[in-house]
Structures are given as C-alpha cells and as structure tokens.
Amino acid sequence: MRGLKKCMGAIGILLMAAVGSASAEIVNWEYSVQSQFNTSSGATQFIGVGPGTADGCESVASSLISWGACPVGSANRSSIGVSDTPQSGTLATNGAAEVANTYTHFNRVISSVNAKLSSAVISITLALKPAGSSDPFSYFSFESQIKFFETLNSTADGPCVVADGALPCSDIWVVENSLNRNFVYEGLEYVVNFFPGAVLSPLPDEVCAAVSAPTNCLGFTTAEQINDAMRFYMNVTYAPPLVTVAGRVYVEGSSPANTQDDGNTVDPGSVTQVSLTCTDPTYSAGPITTGADGSYSFSEVPAGANCSLTTTPPSGYQAAYTQQGTTGESGTPGTLNTGVAGSTGVQTIAISVPMNGSTGSLFALRPMTDMTSATVCTPNPAAAGTAVSCTTTCTNAGSSTALNAFCSIPNASGLPGAPVPACSAGVSDLTSGGTITCTVNFTMPQSGSISVTGGTGADNDSNGGSVPSAGNNPSITAVTRPGEGQVSTPTPVPGLGGFALLLLPVLMGLGAFRQHRRRSDGGTD
C-alpha cells in the first residue's frame, strides 16, 4: 500500500491573449472551460516501468490515467480522472466562483512491483467574452503539471506520518504552486483563479517533510481505499495596477504671460496643498504639501480610476489656468482651461488615470493686485456752451504687477455729443504704482448737470477684476453749471466791533443793578 502526494505545479504559459488599449473593466463574462489530460508522447511519466507487463499496465486517456494490475479495468488499479468538463456560464469580475471541473483520485491497493504515476499534464482551455456582447470569444490556453510522489506508509515501515489513527496510514495530498493565470483583455490585466472547493490549511511540519514539501504546505490527508474527489472552481478577478499621478503648482512668471510650464526658474513653484479623490475604484489621498518647486506626486493610485485633483490658491493669489495632465485610455495630454482665471476658490483637474500613470496636471497661479480710478473734470462748474475736459486716472494701488490693466470712461457714448475718449492702450504688465489715463471732451449743455464715470480693472485685480463697474474700479464726477449744486455761503451783516463786544456785558450788568435798587427803594431815579 502506498501513500500519495499530489503536487500541482504551475508550469503552463498563456498561449493567446487579446491585447489592446486599456478600457473600462469588464463586469460580467460569458465563459466556457474545458479540462483534459495531455495525451501526447512524454506528457505523462511513470516510475518503474518495465518490459511488457512485468510492472503492470499503464493507461493514458484524456479523462483518465490509471496504473496497477493488468488488465486495464481490473480491481487493483489506482487512477486519476478529470470530470465535470466542459463547463459554461457567467462569471462576474471579482464575484462568486463557478465550477471548473472535478479531479478524482481512485486510491487502490497496488503491488510494489507495479509502476507508479510520476507526473501528468492537464490542459485547460478557457473561452471568455463580455456577457451579452456580440463579440467573439477570446481563447486562453493553460497547461499545468501534476506531480505524484508516493511514500510507503505501512506500519511495518515505521509509524504513520499522519497520526490520525487510520490503518493503513492515510495518504498525503499537497498542492504546490498556484493554478492562477494572468490574462490581458482589451488592455486590462485580469487573473483567472482555479482552486479546490475544500479549504486547504497548512499541514504539520512532519507531514510536509514526508513529501519533501516546505513547511506550511497546503493540502489534506485521505484514507486508503476511497475515491477522493476534489471539485475545482474558478473566478475572475481584476486588481488595477497601481500607478503615479503627478504635476505641479506654480506662479505663472513668463513675460508676456503664457499658458505653459516653463520650469521653476521662470514659473516659480508654489508651496501649497493638493488632494486626490477617485471613484471606480474608490481611492483618496492627501492633502499633501507640494515641494519647494511646487511639484506633487501621488503613488499607488489605481489605474483606470476617475480622479479629481484639487487645490486652493494661497492668500494673495488667484488662478491663472489649469492644464489637465495625461488622461484616458491613450494617456494623451488633456485640456487647457483658461476659464478659471481670476478665481480664488477651489481649483479642480479631472483625469481618467492611464495604465502607466498620469503626469503634467498643472495649477498655474498669479499674484493679485488692486486697480483704482479717479475722475476729474475741468472746468467744474461749467456754464452752458463751455468746453469741458474730463480725465480718469487709473492706478495700480497693489503690490504686484497688474496684468492686462486698462483705463476707460464707460459712459462716454452717453455724454453730450457722444465723444470718443482718448485712452492709454491696455498695459499687459502695469507695475505697482503705475498709472494709465483716459480723457474725454464735451460741451456743457444748456441745462442740467453731467455725470462722468471712469472705470478700470485688470485680470488679477483683487477688487473688481476686469469689470470697470465692479468693486473699487469705478469713479464718478458730476459736472454742474454755476449756481447749481453749490453749497451757499451766508452773507455777513454789520455788527459790533471787538471792543464794543467786551463792553456790552458790563453795561448789561450795570443796568440790571440799577433796576434792582429801584425796586428796593420803591421809587425812581
């Protein structure tokens, strides 16, 4: 009687795979799987094969390999078989397992002179396609080698290795290596897992040693003279590769300003915080602080995830533009967004993470400043028919350069005669304290006053932006006619001199004293 060690080693290779650009993960699959023994010459090996039938009879077929006493089909023969094949149905990615096949060891008493199976090869053909699609099946072929090591376990040869009290000694079945295989479908890598239905637990060290397996080997023990069937299952799993998402936050420093990253020397980095949140699958990281050059990098991001990078401009800065990094299946540079210019709120870049990661997601900032205006008209007041000239002076009152600053008189077309103002050309970079002007001339009408409105702004104006009527950008001056809208000044009247004013209290006091005495004497002077 002999114990049996079954070692399943993964030596197969993926023979065919559908390779393409990365796409969305397949949720459900239609599948077909067929398993059989490889019957080609040399695929099955026996130990102790002699001439003729001196060693018994060996038989190799696609569904059963047997050895032992002759003739084939007699009682004292051991064998291994594969059944429950082919199988077909539906598999959900990362979902429940389905039946793949069943392997059975028919363990019988054979003579010590009989040849013993040493190894065999199982060929597995798997067909997959997205469930419900009209796509053709893609076929994947695997070959796995099964190794058998028989150990004597008669009590005459020593104590049983498996101390379970069974006589003859129980056999040992150890599974070595995995039957899992990777395959690529439309650019995404999946794993098809073949595994036994019974839970395999680590065996005791002495049991593993008996079959020359490493410690903590996985397997089980079975008694002799039984048919030991083990059903195998399969599932498909997908774990996206983990990649890096990187980019930079910087202050746009080119002159004139552009919409590209010209490096830290020209576009100095901004030390701020960036966060990453993803769905499909869910993942989040940060906020992390950018480096001195404004660079940031998130590692171990699931490829294929739909992600958002976010940051908020630091105090004193606003967004200039954002540049979407490499994104999507092709991993090409994404969209430039200049519509965020002037925003001080949260900035967002959305990307679909390519299989090899994403780079070049850029947050460009610019410092804020403050443009103000003042409008002065001369003469003012002005009589009817008088030529009036009004000038609006626009000043960069902030500490940073004003970008695309302008000066204007927005209501010029509504002034008498609809004059065209003469204004300084817009200045792409107006330094701190710099001024530009706008002048308009008109003739004072016969009646009423005239209001002249000046306005200014800049792309990075912190109080009003590029809107001449917003924030502190506007200024208004009313031109009046003489006598209209003037504050009247009282006309002085003749009065006492300074000395008389000093003498007046004395005279008033003397008069009061004399009046009192008259009343006291009851008479008159």
XYZ file of C-alpha atoms in Angstrom:
525
model
C 0.000 0.000 0.000
C 1.333 3.407 -0.837
C 0.522 6.920 0.281
C 0.051 9.524 -2.412
C 1.368 13.047 -2.658
C -0.244 15.129 -5.378
C 1.710 18.253 -6.171
C 0.160 20.571 -8.691
C 2.821 22.795 -10.172
C 2.027 25.679 -12.440
C 4.201 25.332 -15.495
C 1.703 26.413 -18.118
C 2.006 29.532 -20.144
C -0.550 31.862 -21.618
C -0.716 30.945 -25.273
C -3.084 33.562 -26.539
C -4.320 36.914 -25.243
C -6.373 39.706 -26.692
C -4.249 42.778 -26.258
C -5.416 46.331 -26.957
C -5.662 49.755 -25.431
C -6.923 49.977 -21.866
C -10.679 50.260 -21.497
C -13.313 50.002 -18.815
C -13.261 46.926 -16.626
C -15.485 44.066 -17.811
C -18.177 43.473 -15.178
C -19.618 40.133 -16.363
C -18.207 37.409 -18.605
C -19.628 34.556 -20.590
C -17.226 31.647 -20.229
C -16.532 28.086 -21.269
C -13.783 25.970 -19.728
C -12.627 22.504 -20.759
C -10.041 20.377 -18.960
C -8.319 17.175 -20.085
C -5.072 15.273 -19.713
C -2.462 15.869 -22.333
C -2.074 12.522 -24.131
C 0.858 13.462 -26.325
C 4.047 11.425 -26.107
C 6.085 12.164 -22.995
C 3.437 14.263 -21.295
C 2.684 11.506 -18.758
C 5.531 9.888 -16.823
C 5.625 6.667 -14.712
C 8.267 5.348 -12.347
C 9.271 1.695 -12.510
C 8.062 0.897 -15.980
C 9.425 -2.482 -17.070
C 9.309 -4.566 -20.207
C 5.962 -5.927 -21.189
C 3.501 -6.208 -18.325
C 6.007 -7.098 -15.615
C 5.299 -3.777 -13.964
C 1.565 -3.943 -14.562
C -0.367 -1.974 -17.148
C -0.419 1.805 -17.636
C -3.193 3.637 -19.482
C -3.350 7.278 -20.546
C -6.563 8.844 -21.886
C -7.835 12.417 -21.989
C -10.150 11.928 -18.993
C -8.427 9.089 -17.030
C -4.898 7.913 -16.287
C -4.592 4.558 -14.496
C -1.841 2.146 -13.399
C -1.500 -1.099 -11.477
C -2.557 -4.693 -12.150
C -3.392 -5.945 -15.588
C -5.626 -5.913 -17.464
C -6.807 -2.329 -17.559
C -10.115 -2.148 -15.717
C -9.236 -4.724 -13.025
C -9.795 -4.019 -9.347
C -6.253 -3.380 -8.077
C -5.559 -0.291 -10.098
C -5.134 3.344 -8.997
C -6.109 6.197 -11.258
C -6.752 9.893 -11.564
C -9.596 11.310 -13.579
C -10.992 14.632 -14.664
C -14.761 15.089 -14.936
C -17.461 17.783 -14.884
C -15.998 19.185 -18.046
C -16.691 21.222 -20.104
C -18.408 23.895 -18.013
C -20.012 27.125 -19.197
C -21.970 30.014 -17.753
C -21.468 33.563 -16.488
C -18.722 34.928 -14.262
C -18.779 38.293 -12.508
C -15.431 40.052 -12.179
C -14.448 39.890 -8.502
C -17.663 37.957 -7.941
C -18.684 34.426 -6.951
C -16.808 31.375 -8.202
C -18.246 28.834 -10.633
C -17.481 25.131 -11.151
C -14.484 24.483 -13.407
C -14.031 20.680 -13.177
C -13.538 17.803 -10.758
C -10.356 15.791 -10.176
C -10.684 12.352 -8.582
C -8.022 10.075 -7.136
C -9.206 6.480 -7.129
C -6.830 5.185 -4.451
C -6.413 1.402 -4.555
C -4.008 -1.252 -3.286
C -1.395 -1.962 -5.948
C 1.641 -4.222 -5.945
C 5.036 -2.802 -5.062
C 6.295 -4.077 -8.451
C 3.737 -2.038 -10.334
C 4.789 1.215 -11.969
C 3.619 4.405 -10.261
C 2.471 7.601 -11.846
C 5.136 10.308 -11.583
C 3.644 13.246 -13.433
C 0.950 14.283 -15.864
C -0.080 17.406 -17.703
C -3.535 18.935 -17.605
C -4.541 21.167 -20.490
C -7.167 23.831 -19.783
C -8.860 25.879 -22.479
C -10.783 28.932 -21.334
C -13.057 30.985 -23.593
C -14.231 34.417 -22.453
C -16.184 37.337 -23.831
C -18.134 40.217 -22.253
C -21.561 38.961 -21.239
C -24.350 39.928 -23.601
C -21.995 41.204 -26.291
C -21.815 40.119 -29.896
C -18.031 39.904 -29.654
C -16.417 36.585 -30.482
C -14.915 34.519 -27.687
C -11.258 35.028 -26.863
C -9.455 31.775 -26.095
C -6.782 31.291 -23.453
C -4.874 28.028 -23.080
C -3.130 26.872 -19.907
C -1.082 23.806 -19.139
C -0.403 22.680 -15.586
C 1.730 19.787 -14.434
C 0.533 17.435 -11.738
C 3.242 15.604 -9.848
C 2.751 12.453 -7.793
C 5.114 11.302 -5.079
C 4.239 8.032 -3.415
C 5.584 7.300 0.063
C 5.413 3.979 1.887
C 3.102 4.215 4.840
C 2.814 0.607 6.008
C 3.164 0.226 9.786
C 5.906 -2.319 9.087
C 7.994 0.509 7.653
C 7.559 2.733 10.696
C 4.894 4.859 12.340
C 2.390 6.651 10.183
C 3.299 10.174 9.321
C -0.310 11.264 9.670
C -1.212 10.498 13.261
C -4.953 10.141 12.765
C -5.185 6.507 13.864
C -6.170 5.217 10.441
C -4.699 1.935 9.251
C -3.186 1.613 6.743
C -1.719 5.089 7.094
C -3.575 7.926 5.472
C -2.224 9.356 2.262
C -0.915 12.885 1.904
C -2.043 15.222 -0.816
C -0.183 18.511 -1.066
C -0.913 21.243 -3.568
C 2.199 23.081 -4.625
C 2.079 26.346 -6.547
C -0.954 28.198 -7.760
C -3.225 27.368 -10.657
C -3.948 31.057 -11.175
C -3.205 32.660 -14.512
C -2.995 36.261 -15.658
C -4.519 37.289 -18.957
C -4.917 40.578 -20.773
C -8.202 41.608 -22.334
C -8.547 44.952 -24.120
C -5.520 46.343 -22.346
C -6.525 45.366 -18.791
C -4.894 42.537 -16.878
C -7.158 40.037 -15.110
C -6.494 36.879 -13.117
C -8.414 33.644 -13.581
C -8.171 31.605 -10.385
C -8.603 27.814 -10.222
C -8.902 26.488 -6.678
C -10.321 23.472 -4.794
C -13.655 23.667 -3.057
C -12.278 22.272 0.197
C -10.457 24.682 2.445
C -6.768 23.899 2.351
C -4.980 24.522 5.648
C -1.266 24.379 6.394
C -0.253 20.834 7.303
C 2.013 19.896 10.225
C 5.724 20.240 9.539
C 6.351 16.493 9.705
C 3.627 15.841 7.130
C 5.120 18.406 4.742
C 8.600 16.965 5.313
C 7.380 13.452 4.453
C 6.595 14.551 0.943
C 9.588 16.899 0.649
C 7.361 19.952 0.724
C 8.288 23.183 2.506
C 6.849 23.992 5.908
C 3.311 25.376 5.998
C 2.490 23.422 2.847
C -1.175 23.340 1.846
C -3.064 20.118 1.338
C -5.054 17.388 3.037
C -4.831 13.715 4.029
C -7.109 10.893 2.916
C -7.604 7.322 3.941
C -6.768 4.454 1.609
C -9.323 2.578 -0.488
C -11.555 5.571 -1.164
C -12.358 7.677 -4.168
C -11.090 11.127 -3.228
C -12.905 13.661 -5.422
C -11.970 17.310 -5.333
C -14.115 19.790 -7.200
C -12.283 22.821 -8.538
C -13.819 26.216 -9.018
C -12.819 29.290 -10.948
C -13.367 33.016 -10.767
C -12.065 36.108 -12.488
C -10.569 38.969 -10.526
C -9.303 42.346 -11.536
C -6.983 44.495 -9.492
C -5.868 47.538 -11.449
C -2.160 48.288 -11.441
C -1.080 50.970 -9.000
C 0.499 53.958 -10.703
C 1.585 57.532 -10.010
C -0.300 60.781 -10.583
C 1.934 63.872 -10.602
C 2.039 67.534 -11.558
C 2.980 70.999 -10.333
C 1.526 74.157 -8.766
C 3.345 77.335 -9.776
C 3.094 81.080 -10.286
C 2.961 81.981 -13.964
C 6.022 84.169 -14.377
C 6.524 84.425 -18.127
C 6.551 87.891 -19.703
C 4.323 88.171 -21.513
C 2.342 85.532 -19.636
C 1.711 82.250 -21.458
C -0.138 79.021 -20.699
C 2.661 76.507 -20.300
C 5.027 75.340 -17.580
C 8.383 76.956 -18.310
C 10.103 75.397 -15.320
C 10.839 76.577 -11.830
C 13.261 79.290 -12.933
C 10.630 81.129 -14.981
C 7.472 79.871 -13.260
C 8.414 79.540 -9.577
C 6.718 76.782 -7.623
C 4.067 77.479 -5.014
C 4.168 75.623 -1.698
C 0.558 74.694 -1.054
C -1.616 71.595 -0.588
C -3.110 69.256 -3.184
C -5.662 66.456 -2.693
C -6.707 63.484 -4.832
C -10.059 61.690 -4.784
C -11.087 58.864 -7.132
C -14.032 56.659 -7.976
C -14.271 53.353 -9.837
C -12.477 52.231 -7.704
C -12.757 54.487 -4.672
C -9.439 55.978 -3.607
C -8.330 59.155 -1.868
C -5.058 60.683 -0.752
C -3.871 63.957 0.714
C -3.860 66.754 1.186
C -0.118 66.669 0.630
C 2.211 69.658 0.621
C 3.940 70.446 -2.635
C 7.707 70.620 -2.832
C 9.693 73.839 -2.978
C 9.335 73.749 -6.767
C 5.565 73.206 -6.490
C 5.742 69.558 -7.556
C 3.426 66.916 -6.142
C 3.105 63.163 -6.633
C 0.546 60.580 -5.515
C 1.682 56.939 -5.642
C -0.318 53.698 -5.629
C -3.259 55.230 -7.479
C -5.462 52.582 -9.182
C -5.054 52.774 -12.944
C -8.325 53.381 -14.743
C -9.831 55.303 -11.833
C -11.698 58.557 -12.450
C -9.938 61.086 -10.254
C -10.065 64.752 -9.266
C -7.044 66.781 -8.207
C -7.882 69.850 -6.111
C -6.053 72.815 -4.631
C -6.958 76.303 -3.389
C -4.838 79.340 -4.346
C -2.912 80.650 -1.337
C -3.801 84.055 0.112
C -2.822 86.847 -2.267
C -3.059 84.627 -5.352
C -5.706 83.586 -7.833
C -5.931 81.001 -10.576
C -4.396 81.784 -13.972
C -5.235 78.500 -15.736
C -5.225 74.742 -15.237
C -3.766 72.107 -17.529
C -5.193 68.592 -17.432
C -2.408 66.020 -17.380
C -2.196 62.791 -19.356
C -5.580 61.134 -19.207
C -7.812 58.457 -20.700
C -7.034 55.240 -22.496
C -4.452 56.814 -24.773
C -2.739 58.761 -21.994
C -2.545 61.963 -24.064
C -2.304 65.477 -22.586
C -5.704 66.818 -21.626
C -7.491 70.157 -21.812
C -6.145 73.630 -21.067
C -8.684 75.619 -19.036
C -8.253 79.405 -19.002
C -11.835 79.932 -17.841
C -10.710 79.658 -14.224
C -8.621 82.844 -14.491
C -9.314 85.189 -11.596
C -10.867 82.557 -9.338
C -9.742 82.319 -5.726
C -11.868 79.256 -4.970
C -11.034 75.555 -5.120
C -9.431 74.550 -8.425
C -10.120 71.074 -9.863
C -8.500 68.955 -12.565
C -10.329 65.754 -13.552
C -8.415 62.855 -15.080
C -9.029 59.242 -16.025
C -5.811 57.605 -14.881
C -3.976 55.812 -17.734
C -2.439 52.377 -17.265
C 1.047 53.865 -16.952
C 0.031 56.737 -14.666
C -0.569 60.421 -15.268
C 1.809 63.391 -15.332
C 1.550 67.070 -16.183
C -1.560 68.169 -14.266
C -0.745 71.846 -13.716
C -2.264 74.517 -11.492
C -0.987 77.958 -12.616
C -1.430 80.903 -10.245
C -0.845 84.642 -10.424
C -0.472 87.240 -7.631
C -3.371 89.620 -7.073
C -3.210 93.435 -7.099
C -5.730 96.324 -6.834
C -6.628 98.815 -9.571
C -8.427 102.070 -8.607
C -9.671 105.061 -10.609
C -10.233 108.793 -10.002
C -12.058 111.112 -12.413
C -11.531 114.905 -12.528
C -13.306 117.383 -14.849
C -12.309 120.998 -15.669
C -13.800 123.469 -15.504
C -16.315 122.446 -12.899
C -18.782 124.087 -12.584
C -19.100 124.964 -16.253
C -21.541 127.332 -17.937
C -23.645 126.264 -20.884
C -21.575 126.053 -24.065
C -18.291 125.683 -22.150
C -15.807 123.071 -23.360
C -15.248 120.525 -20.568
C -12.368 118.029 -20.360
C -12.572 115.038 -18.005
C -9.664 112.728 -17.250
C -9.835 109.363 -15.434
C -6.548 108.322 -13.892
C -6.232 104.578 -13.205
C -3.621 103.477 -10.693
C -2.200 100.089 -9.727
C -2.543 100.540 -5.978
C -1.489 96.973 -5.182
C 1.913 95.459 -4.552
C 2.001 93.178 -7.610
C 2.085 93.801 -11.349
C -1.375 94.273 -12.848
C -1.963 92.019 -15.835
C -3.754 93.485 -18.861
C -4.671 96.646 -16.948
C -6.983 99.146 -18.668
C -8.492 102.592 -18.076
C -11.847 103.658 -19.508
C -14.805 106.063 -19.388
C -17.649 103.587 -19.847
C -20.426 106.193 -20.267
C -18.591 108.297 -22.861
C -21.135 107.474 -25.560
C -23.874 108.948 -23.366
C -22.149 112.285 -22.849
C -23.149 115.338 -24.916
C -22.069 114.789 -28.495
C -21.134 111.124 -27.776
C -17.402 111.870 -27.716
C -14.811 109.163 -28.236
C -12.419 109.065 -25.285
C -8.662 109.107 -25.766
C -7.313 106.334 -23.531
C -3.957 104.785 -22.857
C -3.578 101.444 -24.574
C -4.085 98.428 -22.337
C -0.914 97.510 -20.496
C -0.032 93.828 -20.236
C 2.151 94.427 -17.166
C 1.435 97.585 -15.142
C 3.871 97.738 -12.260
C 2.886 98.648 -8.723
C 2.156 102.422 -8.533
C 1.906 102.732 -12.308
C -0.877 104.820 -13.892
C -2.741 104.987 -17.165
C -5.344 107.575 -18.205
C -8.439 108.139 -20.270
C -9.694 111.626 -21.365
C -12.992 112.739 -22.875
C -14.105 116.224 -24.049
C -17.645 117.574 -24.444
C -19.590 120.858 -24.491
C -21.718 121.742 -21.474
C -25.418 121.690 -22.406
C -27.953 124.478 -21.744
C -29.380 122.781 -18.677
C -28.733 120.104 -16.117
C -25.551 118.566 -14.754
C -23.433 115.860 -16.403
C -22.083 112.730 -14.637
C -18.847 111.277 -15.964
C -17.978 107.678 -14.974
C -14.452 106.336 -15.053
C -13.518 102.671 -14.692
C -10.518 100.393 -14.530
C -9.549 96.764 -13.928
C -7.027 94.014 -14.616
C -7.026 90.272 -14.981
C -5.628 89.878 -11.478
C -7.466 92.765 -9.835
C -8.499 91.613 -6.366
C -11.428 94.033 -6.042
C -13.479 94.073 -9.210
C -11.374 92.041 -11.614
C -11.763 93.124 -15.227
C -15.183 94.691 -14.724
C -14.912 98.518 -14.759
C -18.066 98.955 -12.700
C -17.222 96.309 -10.043
C -15.538 96.639 -6.675
C -13.489 99.798 -6.279
C -12.844 100.071 -10.015
C -15.355 102.874 -10.848
C -15.233 106.595 -10.083
C -17.966 109.207 -10.772
C -17.754 113.008 -11.037
C -20.726 115.372 -11.603
C -20.100 118.482 -13.736
C -22.553 121.241 -12.694
C -23.453 124.717 -14.052
C -22.738 127.825 -11.971
C -25.290 128.167 -9.173
C -26.358 124.530 -9.410
C -25.407 122.070 -6.829
C -23.241 124.654 -4.961
C -23.266 124.974 -1.207
C -24.436 128.570 -0.320
C -22.255 130.755 1.913
C -24.112 133.100 4.423
C -23.654 136.925 3.805
C -22.277 138.748 6.873
C -24.314 141.726 8.407
C -22.948 144.841 10.175
C -22.293 144.266 13.903
C -20.375 145.442 16.919
C -16.647 145.754 16.941
C -14.403 143.774 19.218
C -14.154 146.473 21.950
C -17.889 147.050 21.986
C -18.454 143.355 22.400
C -16.213 143.411 25.511
C -18.071 146.421 26.987
C -21.539 145.034 26.359
C -21.634 142.626 29.348
C -20.540 145.429 31.694
C -23.315 147.767 30.549
C -25.871 144.971 30.771
C -24.778 144.214 34.350
C -24.960 147.896 35.387
C -28.456 148.206 34.010
C -29.599 145.179 35.944
C -28.133 146.571 39.197
C -29.940 149.889 38.852
C -33.222 148.158 38.166
C -32.830 146.132 41.341
C -32.214 149.239 43.542
C -35.217 150.992 42.158
C -37.414 148.098 43.130
C -35.842 148.016 46.613
C -36.374 151.752 47.329
C -39.855 151.731 45.956
C -39.112 154.783 43.905
C -37.488 156.006 40.777
C -34.315 157.841 39.969
